[in-house]
CSV table of C-alpha atoms and ligand atoms in Angstrom, one decimal:
chain,number,residue,atom,x,y,z
A,1,MET,CA,8.0,-7.1,-16.2
A,2,LYS,CA,6.1,-4.6,-14.1
A,3,ALA,CA,3.9,-5.1,-11.1
A,4,LEU,CA,1.2,-2.9,-9.4
A,5,LEU,CA,1.2,-3.0,-5.6
A,6,LEU,CA,-2.0,-2.0,-3.8
A,7,VAL,CA,-1.2,-1.1,-0.2
A,8,ASP,CA,-4.0,-1.5,2.4
A,9,VAL,CA,-7.0,-0.5,0.3
A,10,GLN,CA,-9.1,-1.5,3.3
A,11,ASN,CA,-12.4,-0.2,4.8
A,12,ASP,CA,-10.7,1.1,8.0
A,13,PHE,CA,-8.5,3.5,6.0
A,14,CYS,CA,-11.4,4.9,4.1
A,15,PRO,CA,-14.0,7.5,5.3
A,16,GLY,CA,-16.2,5.9,7.9
A,17,GLY,CA,-13.4,3.5,9.0
A,18,ALA,CA,-11.5,3.3,12.2
A,19,LEU,CA,-8.4,5.1,11.0
A,20,PRO,CA,-9.4,7.0,7.9
A,21,ALA,CA,-7.4,8.8,5.3
A,22,PRO,CA,-9.7,11.7,4.3
A,23,PHE,CA,-10.6,10.9,0.7
A,24,GLY,CA,-9.0,7.4,1.0
A,25,ASP,CA,-11.8,5.9,-1.1
A,26,GLU,CA,-10.9,8.2,-4.0
A,27,VAL,CA,-8.0,5.9,-4.8
A,28,VAL,CA,-10.3,3.0,-5.7
A,29,PRO,CA,-11.5,4.1,-9.2
A,30,VAL,CA,-8.0,5.2,-10.1
A,31,ILE,CA,-6.5,1.8,-9.0
A,32,ASN,CA,-9.4,0.0,-10.8
A,33,SER,CA,-8.5,1.9,-14.0
A,34,LEU,CA,-4.9,0.7,-13.8
A,35,LEU,CA,-5.4,-3.0,-13.0
A,36,ASP,CA,-5.2,-4.3,-16.6
A,37,SER,CA,-2.0,-2.4,-17.5
A,38,PHE,CA,0.4,-4.6,-15.4
A,39,ASP,CA,1.9,-8.0,-15.7
A,40,LEU,CA,1.1,-8.7,-12.1
A,41,VAL,CA,-1.1,-7.2,-9.4
A,42,VAL,CA,-0.2,-7.7,-5.7
A,43,ALA,CA,-2.0,-6.3,-2.6
A,44,SER,CA,-1.1,-6.0,1.0
A,45,LYS,CA,-3.6,-6.0,3.9
A,46,ASP,CA,-3.0,-4.5,7.3
A,47,TRP,CA,-3.9,-7.6,9.4
A,48,HIS,CA,-3.6,-7.1,13.1
A,49,PRO,CA,-4.4,-9.3,16.0
A,50,PRO,CA,-7.1,-7.9,18.4
A,51,GLN,CA,-4.3,-6.9,20.9
A,52,THR,CA,-1.0,-5.5,19.7
A,53,VAL,CA,1.5,-2.8,20.7
A,54,HIS,CA,0.5,-1.1,17.4
A,55,PHE,CA,-2.8,-0.1,19.1
A,56,GLU,CA,-0.9,1.9,21.7
A,57,LYS,CA,-0.1,4.4,18.8
A,58,TRP,CA,-3.3,4.0,16.8
A,59,PRO,CA,-7.0,3.4,17.3
A,60,PRO,CA,-7.7,-0.3,16.8
A,61,HIS,CA,-8.1,-0.9,13.0
A,62,CYS,CA,-7.8,-3.7,10.5
A,63,VAL,CA,-8.2,-6.4,13.0
A,64,ARG,CA,-7.9,-9.7,11.0
A,65,ASP,CA,-11.1,-11.2,9.7
A,66,THR,CA,-13.3,-8.1,10.5
A,67,HIS,CA,-15.2,-5.8,8.2
A,68,GLY,CA,-12.7,-3.0,8.7
A,69,ALA,CA,-9.9,-5.3,7.3
A,70,GLU,CA,-11.8,-6.1,4.1
A,71,PHE,CA,-10.9,-4.4,0.9
A,72,HIS,CA,-13.0,-1.4,0.0
A,73,PRO,CA,-16.1,-2.9,-1.7
A,74,GLY,CA,-15.5,-0.9,-4.9
A,75,LEU,CA,-12.1,-2.4,-5.5
A,76,LYS,CA,-12.0,-5.0,-8.3
A,77,ALA,CA,-10.2,-7.4,-6.0
A,78,GLU,CA,-10.7,-10.3,-8.3
A,79,LYS,CA,-7.9,-8.9,-10.4
A,80,ILE,CA,-5.4,-9.3,-7.5
A,81,ASP,CA,-2.9,-12.2,-8.1
A,82,LYS,CA,-1.7,-12.5,-4.5
A,83,ILE,CA,-2.5,-10.9,-1.1
A,84,PHE,CA,0.3,-10.3,1.5
A,85,LEU,CA,-0.8,-10.0,5.1
A,86,LYS,CA,1.3,-7.8,7.4
A,87,GLY,CA,1.2,-6.3,10.9
A,88,THR,CA,0.2,-9.8,11.9
A,89,ASP,CA,2.1,-10.1,15.1
A,90,ASP,CA,1.5,-8.3,18.4
A,91,LYS,CA,5.0,-6.8,18.8
A,92,ASP,CA,5.6,-4.5,15.8
A,93,ASP,CA,3.8,-2.1,13.4
A,94,GLY,CA,4.4,-4.0,10.2
A,95,TYR,CA,4.0,-0.9,8.0
A,96,SER,CA,5.7,-2.3,5.0
A,97,ALA,CA,4.1,-4.8,2.6
A,98,PHE,CA,7.6,-6.5,2.6
A,99,GLU,CA,7.0,-7.4,6.2
A,100,ALA,CA,4.2,-9.8,5.2
A,101,THR,CA,4.2,-13.0,7.1
A,102,ASN,CA,2.1,-15.3,4.9
A,103,ALA,CA,4.5,-15.0,2.0
A,104,ASP,CA,7.7,-13.2,1.1
A,105,LEU,CA,6.9,-10.3,-1.3
A,106,THR,CA,10.5,-9.9,-2.5
A,107,ASP,CA,10.8,-13.6,-3.4
A,108,TYR,CA,7.4,-13.6,-5.1
A,109,LEU,CA,8.1,-10.5,-7.2
A,110,ARG,CA,11.6,-11.8,-8.2
A,111,GLY,CA,10.2,-15.2,-9.0
A,112,LYS,CA,7.8,-13.5,-11.5
A,113,GLY,CA,10.7,-11.5,-13.1
A,114,ILE,CA,9.4,-8.2,-11.9
A,115,LYS,CA,11.9,-5.3,-12.1
A,116,GLN,CA,9.6,-2.3,-11.8
A,117,LEU,CA,7.1,-1.8,-9.0
A,118,PHE,CA,4.3,0.8,-9.1
A,119,VAL,CA,2.9,1.6,-5.7
A,120,THR,CA,-0.6,2.7,-4.9
A,121,GLY,CA,-2.9,2.7,-1.9
A,122,LEU,CA,-3.2,3.8,1.8
A,123,THR,CA,-1.7,5.5,3.6
A,124,THR,CA,0.9,7.7,1.9
A,125,GLU,CA,3.1,8.6,4.9
A,126,TYR,CA,3.0,5.1,6.7
A,127,CYS,CA,2.5,1.9,4.7
A,128,VAL,CA,2.9,3.3,1.2
A,129,LYS,CA,6.1,5.1,2.3
A,130,GLU,CA,7.6,2.2,4.1
A,131,SER,CA,6.7,-0.2,1.2
A,132,VAL,CA,8.4,2.2,-1.3
A,133,MET,CA,11.5,2.5,0.8
A,134,GLU,CA,11.9,-1.2,1.2
A,135,ALA,CA,11.2,-1.8,-2.5
A,136,LEU,CA,14.1,0.6,-3.3
A,137,ARG,CA,16.4,-1.2,-0.9
A,138,GLN,CA,15.4,-4.5,-2.5
A,139,GLY,CA,16.5,-3.2,-5.9
A,140,PHE,CA,13.2,-2.6,-7.7
A,141,GLU,CA,12.8,0.4,-9.9
A,142,THR,CA,10.1,2.0,-7.8
A,143,PHE,CA,7.3,4.4,-8.8
A,144,MET,CA,4.7,6.0,-6.6
A,145,ILE,CA,1.4,6.8,-8.5
A,146,GLU,CA,0.6,10.1,-7.0
A,147,ASP,CA,-3.1,10.2,-7.7
A,148,ALA,CA,-3.5,6.6,-6.5
A,149,VAL,CA,-2.4,7.2,-2.9
A,150,LYS,CA,-3.9,9.1,0.0
A,151,GLY,CA,-2.5,9.9,3.5
A,152,ILE,CA,-3.9,10.4,7.0
A,153,GLY,CA,-2.2,13.8,7.6
A,154,VAL,CA,-2.0,13.8,11.4
A,155,HIS,CA,0.3,16.8,11.0
A,156,PRO,CA,-0.1,19.1,8.0
A,157,ASP,CA,3.4,18.4,6.6
A,158,ASP,CA,3.4,14.7,7.0
A,159,ILE,CA,2.2,13.8,3.5
A,160,PRO,CA,4.5,16.2,1.5
A,161,ASN,CA,7.4,15.3,3.8
A,162,ALA,CA,6.8,11.6,3.1
A,163,ILE,CA,6.8,12.2,-0.7
A,164,SER,CA,10.0,14.2,-0.5
A,165,ASP,CA,11.7,11.4,1.6
A,166,MET,CA,10.6,8.8,-1.1
A,167,GLN,CA,12.0,10.9,-3.9
A,168,LYS,CA,15.3,11.5,-2.1
A,169,ALA,CA,15.6,7.7,-1.7
A,170,GLY,CA,15.1,7.3,-5.5
A,171,ALA,CA,11.4,6.7,-6.0
A,172,LYS,CA,9.9,8.1,-9.2
A,173,MET,CA,6.6,10.0,-9.1
A,174,ILE,CA,4.2,9.3,-11.8
A,175,SER,CA,0.4,9.9,-12.4
A,176,SER,CA,-2.2,7.4,-13.6
A,177,TYR,CA,-2.7,9.7,-16.5
A,178,ASP,CA,1.0,9.2,-17.6
A,179,LEU,CA,0.4,5.4,-17.4
A,180,LEU,CA,-2.9,5.4,-19.3
A,181,LYS,CA,-2.4,7.9,-22.1
A,182,PRO,CA,-1.6,6.3,-25.4
A,183,ASN,CA,2.2,6.3,-26.1
B,201,VGL,C1,-1.2,2.2,8.3
B,201,VGL,C2,-1.2,3.4,10.3
B,201,VGL,C3,-1.4,2.3,11.0
B,201,VGL,C4,-1.2,2.3,6.8
B,201,VGL,C5,-1.4,1.1,9.0
B,201,VGL,O1,-1.7,1.4,6.2
B,201,VGL,O2,-0.6,3.2,6.3
B,201,VGL,N1,-1.2,3.4,9.0
B,201,VGL,N2,-1.5,1.1,10.4
B,202,ZN,ZN1,-2.0,-0.8,11.2
């Protein structure tokens, strides 16, 4: 059984948002095209309190129950089976979807018989990377869909370095084209 994980496809990580990945919105049509190809679709949301130590590193973003924390309006969110909220407390970053506090992502995926996890979303070098790393530690066969992620790129090498760290840890790189082509 295989699951698609949508990491933080939220307004604040898209152009016009508080902490945008340049071209972050470009993941939306790619993700939409993949939604019917999986047994299960799960999504994380960065879901911060108004005041948190996280905002000492970052401009305030994805404050719970605000417009910036909503999914991008183009995302076919009705196809998501379950949403995992993370970064919810005021003392840590909560980058990984596996740090969700409303439900346990590992237990949920194992309970559904998921062995393979395909990761998409925002942002490549923070929440996508940390989610991929934890998925590998939890024993999932983990893929990153290269054309379905976008990074912030604070430093020019951050995104390629993150991809090479994920590969070294055992993540497999794949494109949406590989998943959608017949056979
Ligand atoms: C993220 C920076 C701060 C992410 C979240 O979703 O990658 N990045 N908070
Ligand atoms: Zn955040």
